[in-house]
Amino acid sequence: MLIKKPSDVLPSEITPREWYARRREFLRQAAALGLAGTMLPAARALAQTASPIIEPGKLAKLPGKPSPLSAADKRTPYKDVVTYNNYYEFGTDKSQPAENAHKLKTRPWSVAIDGEVKNKKPIDIEDLLKLAPMEERVYRMRCVEGWSMVIPWVGFPLSELIKRAEPTSKAKFIGFSTATQPDTMIGLRLPVLEWPYVEGLRMDEAMHPLTILGFGLYGEVLPSQNGAPVRLVVPWKYGFKSIKSINRITFLEQIPKTSWNIAAAQEYGFYSNVNPSVDHPRWSQATERRIGEDGFFQPKRKTLMFNGYADQVAKLYTGMVLKKFY
Ligand code: MTE
């Protein structure tokens, strides 16, 4: 992503993984001194407001029915999924979201629904959780920075919420916004991006069965650093499309603004489909390093078109010149 550092070196390349590993060890020990092992079940769901979540078993359970749309790839270890994050509202360093995001207030929470829809009624998170049966969707996720993970999300198709909203015939796109909590989100003080973080999808992308609202991972509710209490998950697009901690969904006739496009339009287009043949202006997108599997000195693995979901999604882009609509 665009980081305001003197050089163009990726942040993930500046700091060796070993260093992150040591930081994680420190956090693990800190957690062990705190709540670990002593928590009552009733307190578990609230644990994310009490201490950083870096290991499983501390948050409320959220099981999902296994889905045939899941990838068979080896899952990225929980610790990597929750300690190597991009969530700039909590800092630009990969380890900062895990350190800071537990302060996020995830209740009360509601999602505003507006724009070109018949039903503008906001939906409370407790009702949203009950809107459709939870599924476990194991998805490959590819970050624009060149790393990837395989995450067992828990959620349901975004189309379920879209149906409830009853879009008008004018609704061609959907815009999403992340909540802003100046008292908990230390990153809002940094002018790295315009806040709130915003993203968008074309209506057919939003309605695609692979596009889900994520509420959990590894069978538990989302740790805040991964976008609690509700986020988008779009596995064939670069990770920045998968906006976290959503509090507004707007149905639009025109293409919505998106945070990274506002920040650097020549680098981040609206579509942001994973495409190994379209280089980022500052680096190649042909290969990736799978976090938790590929060693730092191992050759990187090849990135697949649409992140390996071409069979399901290529038809959405028939006739589009993908170098132009990047
Ligand atoms: N959503 C918000 N609100 N803020 C962010 O900084 N980062 C994006 C995306 N969603 C981001 C966000 C990027 S760049 C990536 S790669 C993914 O979140 C990372 O999701 P993960 O930390 O759960 O792996």
Coordinates of C-alpha atoms and ligand atoms in Angstrom, one line a residue:
M1 CA 0.0 0.0 0.0
L2 CA 1.0 3.6 0.0
I3 CA 3.1 4.3 3.1
K4 CA 4.6 7.7 3.7
K5 CA 8.1 6.5 4.1
P6 CA 11.2 7.9 2.4
S7 CA 11.7 4.9 0.1
D8 CA 9.4 2.7 -1.9
V9 CA 10.3 -0.4 0.0
L10 CA 7.2 -2.3 1.3
P11 CA 6.7 -2.2 5.0
S12 CA 6.3 -6.0 5.1
E13 CA 9.8 -6.2 3.6
I14 CA 11.4 -3.7 6.0
T15 CA 10.9 -5.6 9.1
P16 CA 12.0 -9.3 9.2
R17 CA 9.3 -11.8 10.2
E18 CA 11.5 -12.9 13.1
W19 CA 11.0 -9.5 14.6
Y20 CA 7.2 -9.8 14.4
A21 CA 7.5 -13.3 15.9
R22 CA 9.3 -11.9 19.0
R23 CA 6.7 -9.2 19.3
R24 CA 4.0 -11.8 19.3
E25 CA 5.8 -13.8 21.9
F26 CA 5.9 -10.7 24.1
L27 CA 2.1 -10.1 23.6
R28 CA 1.5 -13.8 24.3
Q29 CA 3.2 -13.5 27.7
A30 CA 1.4 -10.3 28.5
A31 CA -1.9 -12.0 27.8
A32 CA -0.9 -15.0 29.9
L33 CA -0.2 -12.7 32.8
G34 CA -3.7 -11.1 32.4
L35 CA -6.9 -12.9 31.6
A36 CA -5.8 -16.2 30.1
G37 CA -7.1 -19.2 31.9
T38 CA -9.1 -17.3 34.4
M39 CA -12.0 -16.0 32.3
L40 CA -15.5 -17.0 33.0
P41 CA -17.5 -18.0 30.0
A42 CA -19.8 -15.0 30.3
A43 CA -16.9 -12.7 30.1
R44 CA -15.4 -14.2 27.0
A45 CA -17.4 -12.3 24.4
L46 CA -16.3 -9.1 26.0
A47 CA -12.6 -10.1 26.1
Q48 CA -11.8 -8.1 23.1
T49 CA -12.4 -4.9 25.1
A50 CA -10.1 -6.1 27.9
S51 CA -6.9 -7.4 26.3
P52 CA -5.3 -8.1 22.9
I53 CA -6.7 -11.3 21.3
I54 CA -3.7 -13.2 19.9
E55 CA -4.8 -16.8 20.5
P56 CA -8.0 -18.8 20.0
G57 CA -10.5 -19.7 22.8
K58 CA -10.9 -16.2 24.3
L59 CA -13.9 -14.9 22.2
A60 CA -17.5 -16.1 21.9
K61 CA -18.0 -19.2 19.7
L62 CA -19.5 -18.6 16.3
P63 CA -19.7 -21.9 14.4
G64 CA -20.6 -22.0 10.7
K65 CA -21.8 -24.9 8.5
P66 CA -19.0 -26.0 6.2
S67 CA -19.5 -24.6 2.7
P68 CA -18.7 -26.3 -0.6
L69 CA -17.4 -22.9 -1.7
S70 CA -14.4 -23.3 0.7
A71 CA -10.9 -23.7 -0.6
A72 CA -9.0 -26.9 0.2
D73 CA -5.7 -25.0 0.9
K74 CA -3.9 -25.3 4.3
R75 CA -5.3 -22.8 6.7
T76 CA -3.0 -20.0 8.0
P77 CA -2.4 -20.4 11.7
Y78 CA -4.8 -18.4 13.9
K79 CA -1.9 -16.5 15.4
D80 CA -0.7 -15.2 12.0
V81 CA -4.3 -14.3 11.0
V82 CA -4.8 -12.1 14.1
T83 CA -1.3 -10.6 14.5
Y84 CA -0.3 -9.7 11.0
N85 CA -2.9 -7.2 9.9
N86 CA -3.7 -4.1 7.9
Y87 CA -6.2 -1.9 9.8
Y88 CA -4.8 1.6 9.4
E89 CA -7.3 3.1 11.9
F90 CA -5.2 1.3 14.5
G91 CA -1.7 2.0 13.0
T92 CA 0.2 1.3 9.8
D93 CA 2.5 -1.3 11.3
K94 CA 1.4 -4.9 10.8
S95 CA 1.6 -5.6 14.5
Q96 CA -0.3 -2.5 15.7
P97 CA -3.9 -3.6 15.0
A98 CA -3.4 -6.6 17.3
E99 CA -2.0 -4.3 20.0
N100 CA -4.6 -1.5 19.7
A101 CA -7.8 -2.8 18.2
H102 CA -9.1 -4.5 21.4
K103 CA -10.2 -1.0 22.5
L104 CA -12.7 -0.8 19.7
K105 CA -16.2 -0.6 21.0
T106 CA -18.2 -3.2 19.2
R107 CA -21.5 -2.9 21.1
P108 CA -23.9 -1.2 20.7
W109 CA -23.4 -1.4 16.9
S110 CA -25.7 -0.9 14.0
V111 CA -25.3 -0.7 10.3
A112 CA -27.0 2.2 8.5
I113 CA -28.6 1.3 5.2
D114 CA -29.3 4.2 2.8
G115 CA -29.4 5.4 -0.8
E116 CA -31.3 3.7 -3.5
V117 CA -33.3 1.2 -1.4
K118 CA -36.9 0.8 -0.3
N119 CA -36.0 -0.4 3.2
K120 CA -33.7 2.2 4.8
K121 CA -34.1 0.8 8.3
P122 CA -30.7 0.5 10.0
I123 CA -30.0 -3.0 11.2
D124 CA -28.7 -3.7 14.7
I125 CA -25.8 -6.1 14.9
E126 CA -27.7 -8.6 17.0
D127 CA -30.4 -8.8 14.2
L128 CA -27.8 -8.9 11.5
L129 CA -26.2 -11.9 13.1
K130 CA -29.6 -13.7 12.9
L131 CA -30.4 -12.7 9.3
A132 CA -29.1 -15.9 7.7
P133 CA -27.5 -19.2 8.7
M134 CA -23.7 -18.9 9.4
E135 CA -21.4 -20.7 7.1
E136 CA -17.7 -21.5 7.3
R137 CA -16.0 -20.2 4.2
V138 CA -12.3 -21.0 3.9
Y139 CA -11.0 -18.4 1.5
R140 CA -7.6 -17.6 0.0
M141 CA -6.9 -13.9 0.7
R142 CA -4.3 -12.0 -1.3
C143 CA -3.0 -8.6 -0.1
V144 CA -1.9 -6.1 -2.7
E145 CA 1.5 -6.0 -0.9
G146 CA 2.4 -9.5 -2.1
W147 CA 1.4 -11.8 0.8
S148 CA -1.5 -14.1 1.2
M149 CA -3.3 -16.1 3.9
V150 CA -6.0 -18.8 4.0
I151 CA -8.7 -17.9 6.5
P152 CA -11.7 -19.9 7.7
W153 CA -14.2 -17.0 7.9
V154 CA -17.7 -17.4 9.4
G155 CA -20.4 -15.4 7.8
F156 CA -23.2 -15.4 5.2
P157 CA -23.6 -14.0 1.7
L158 CA -23.9 -10.2 1.5
S159 CA -26.8 -10.9 -0.9
E160 CA -29.0 -11.8 2.2
L161 CA -28.7 -8.2 3.5
I162 CA -29.1 -6.7 0.0
K163 CA -32.4 -8.6 -0.4
R164 CA -33.6 -7.2 3.0
A165 CA -32.8 -3.7 1.8
E166 CA -34.8 -4.0 -1.4
P167 CA -32.6 -2.0 -3.8
T168 CA -34.4 0.2 -6.4
S169 CA -33.7 -0.2 -10.1
K170 CA -31.3 2.7 -9.8
A171 CA -28.9 0.8 -7.5
K172 CA -25.9 -0.1 -9.6
F173 CA -23.2 0.0 -6.9
I174 CA -22.8 -0.4 -3.2
G175 CA -20.6 1.8 -1.0
F176 CA -19.3 0.6 2.5
S177 CA -17.9 2.7 5.4
T178 CA -16.0 1.8 8.4
A179 CA -16.9 3.3 11.8
T180 CA -14.8 6.1 13.1
Q181 CA -14.0 6.0 16.9
P182 CA -11.5 8.8 17.5
D183 CA -11.2 7.7 21.2
T184 CA -10.2 4.1 20.3
M185 CA -8.7 4.4 16.8
I186 CA -5.3 6.0 17.2
G187 CA -4.6 5.8 13.5
L188 CA -7.3 8.4 12.7
R189 CA -4.8 11.0 13.9
L190 CA -2.5 10.1 10.9
P191 CA -3.2 11.6 7.5
V192 CA -2.4 8.3 5.7
L193 CA -5.9 8.0 4.3
E194 CA -9.1 10.0 4.3
W195 CA -11.3 8.8 7.1
P196 CA -13.7 7.0 7.3
Y197 CA -12.2 4.1 5.3
V198 CA -14.6 3.5 2.4
E199 CA -14.9 0.8 -0.2
G200 CA -17.3 -0.3 -2.9
L201 CA -18.6 -3.0 -5.2
R202 CA -20.6 -3.2 -8.4
M203 CA -24.1 -4.7 -7.6
D204 CA -23.4 -8.0 -9.4
E205 CA -20.1 -8.4 -7.5
A206 CA -21.9 -7.7 -4.3
M207 CA -24.6 -10.2 -5.1
H208 CA -22.1 -12.9 -6.1
P209 CA -22.3 -16.0 -3.8
L210 CA -18.6 -15.8 -2.9
T211 CA -19.0 -12.3 -1.4
I212 CA -19.8 -12.6 2.3
L213 CA -20.3 -10.5 5.4
G214 CA -17.8 -11.9 7.8
F215 CA -18.6 -12.0 11.6
G216 CA -16.1 -14.6 12.7
L217 CA -13.0 -16.6 11.9
Y218 CA -11.8 -20.0 13.2
G219 CA -15.2 -20.6 14.8
E220 CA -15.2 -17.5 17.0
V221 CA -16.4 -14.0 16.6
L222 CA -13.9 -11.7 14.8
P223 CA -11.1 -10.3 16.9
S224 CA -11.3 -6.5 16.5
Q225 CA -8.1 -6.3 14.5
N226 CA -9.8 -8.4 11.8
G227 CA -12.7 -6.1 11.5
A228 CA -15.2 -6.9 14.3
P229 CA -18.1 -6.9 14.5
V230 CA -18.8 -7.2 10.8
R231 CA -16.7 -6.9 7.7
L232 CA -16.7 -7.6 4.0
V233 CA -14.9 -10.6 2.5
V234 CA -14.3 -10.6 -1.3
P235 CA -11.8 -13.4 -2.0
W236 CA -11.0 -12.7 -5.7
K237 CA -10.0 -9.0 -5.0
Y238 CA -7.0 -7.6 -3.3
G239 CA -7.4 -7.5 0.5
F240 CA -8.1 -3.8 0.7
K241 CA -11.6 -4.3 -0.8
S242 CA -12.5 -6.3 2.3
I243 CA -13.4 -3.4 4.5
K244 CA -13.6 -3.9 8.2
S245 CA -16.0 -2.8 11.0
I246 CA -18.7 -1.7 8.7
N247 CA -21.3 0.8 10.0
R248 CA -22.9 2.1 6.8
I249 CA -23.9 0.5 3.5
T250 CA -25.1 2.9 0.7
F251 CA -26.8 1.8 -2.5
L252 CA -25.8 4.1 -5.4
E253 CA -26.4 4.8 -9.0
Q254 CA -22.8 6.0 -9.5
I255 CA -19.5 4.3 -8.8
P256 CA -18.6 5.0 -5.1
K257 CA -15.3 6.5 -3.9
T258 CA -12.8 4.1 -2.4
S259 CA -10.1 5.0 0.1
W260 CA -7.1 3.7 -1.7
N261 CA -8.3 5.1 -5.0
I262 CA -8.6 8.5 -3.3
A263 CA -5.1 8.2 -1.9
A264 CA -3.4 7.0 -5.1
A265 CA -5.6 6.6 -8.1
Q266 CA -2.8 5.5 -10.4
E267 CA -2.0 2.6 -8.1
Y268 CA -5.4 1.4 -6.9
G269 CA -8.4 1.2 -9.2
F270 CA -12.0 0.5 -8.3
Y271 CA -12.0 -3.1 -9.5
S272 CA -8.8 -4.3 -7.7
N273 CA -9.2 -7.9 -9.0
V274 CA -6.3 -10.1 -8.2
N275 CA -4.5 -10.1 -11.5
P276 CA -0.9 -11.4 -11.8
S277 CA -0.6 -9.9 -15.3
V278 CA -1.2 -6.3 -14.2
D279 CA 1.7 -5.1 -12.1
H280 CA 1.3 -2.6 -9.4
P281 CA 3.2 0.5 -10.7
R282 CA 5.9 -0.1 -8.0
W283 CA 6.1 -3.9 -7.9
S284 CA 5.1 -7.1 -9.7
Q285 CA 1.8 -8.9 -8.7
A286 CA 2.9 -12.2 -10.4
T287 CA 3.9 -13.9 -7.1
E288 CA 3.0 -14.0 -3.5
R289 CA 4.3 -15.2 -0.1
R290 CA 1.9 -17.3 1.9
I291 CA 2.2 -16.1 5.6
G292 CA 2.9 -19.0 8.0
E293 CA 4.0 -21.3 5.2
D294 CA 6.5 -19.8 2.8
G295 CA 9.8 -18.9 4.4
F296 CA 11.4 -15.5 3.9
F297 CA 14.1 -16.9 1.6
Q298 CA 11.9 -19.5 -0.2
P299 CA 10.9 -18.6 -3.8
K300 CA 7.5 -17.0 -3.8
R301 CA 4.4 -18.9 -5.2
K302 CA 2.6 -17.9 -8.4
T303 CA -0.4 -15.7 -7.9
L304 CA -3.5 -17.1 -9.7
M305 CA -5.9 -15.0 -11.8
F306 CA -8.8 -13.8 -9.7
N307 CA -6.9 -15.4 -6.8
G308 CA -7.9 -18.8 -8.1
Y309 CA -11.6 -18.0 -8.3
A310 CA -11.6 -17.4 -12.1
D311 CA -14.1 -20.2 -12.7
Q312 CA -16.6 -18.6 -10.5
V313 CA -16.1 -14.8 -11.2
A314 CA -14.4 -14.3 -14.6
K315 CA -17.8 -14.0 -16.3
L316 CA -18.5 -10.8 -14.3
Y317 CA -15.8 -9.1 -16.3
T318 CA -16.5 -10.4 -19.8
G319 CA -15.7 -7.7 -22.4
M320 CA -13.8 -5.5 -19.9
V321 CA -10.2 -4.7 -20.6
L322 CA -8.7 -5.7 -17.3
K323 CA -5.5 -3.6 -17.7
K324 CA -7.7 -0.5 -18.0
F325 CA -10.2 -1.5 -15.3
Y326 CA -7.6 -2.5 -12.7
Ligands
MTE1 N1 -10.5 -1.9 6.5 C1 -10.3 -0.8 7.2 N2 -11.3 -0.2 7.7 N3 -9.1 -0.3 7.3 C2 -8.0 -0.8 6.7 O1 -6.9 -0.3 6.9 N4 -7.1 -2.7 5.4 C3 -7.4 -3.5 4.2 C4 -8.6 -4.5 4.6 N5 -9.7 -3.7 5.2 C5 -8.2 -2.0 6.0 C6 -9.5 -2.6 5.9 C7 -6.3 -4.3 3.8 S1 -5.1 -3.4 3.0 C8 -6.2 -5.7 3.9 S2 -5.0 -6.5 3.2 C9 -7.2 -6.4 4.7 O2 -8.1 -5.5 5.4 C10 -6.5 -7.2 5.8 O3 -7.4 -8.0 6.5 P1 -6.9 -8.9 7.7 O4 -6.1 -8.0 8.6 O5 -8.1 -9.4 8.4 O6 -6.1 -10.0 7.1

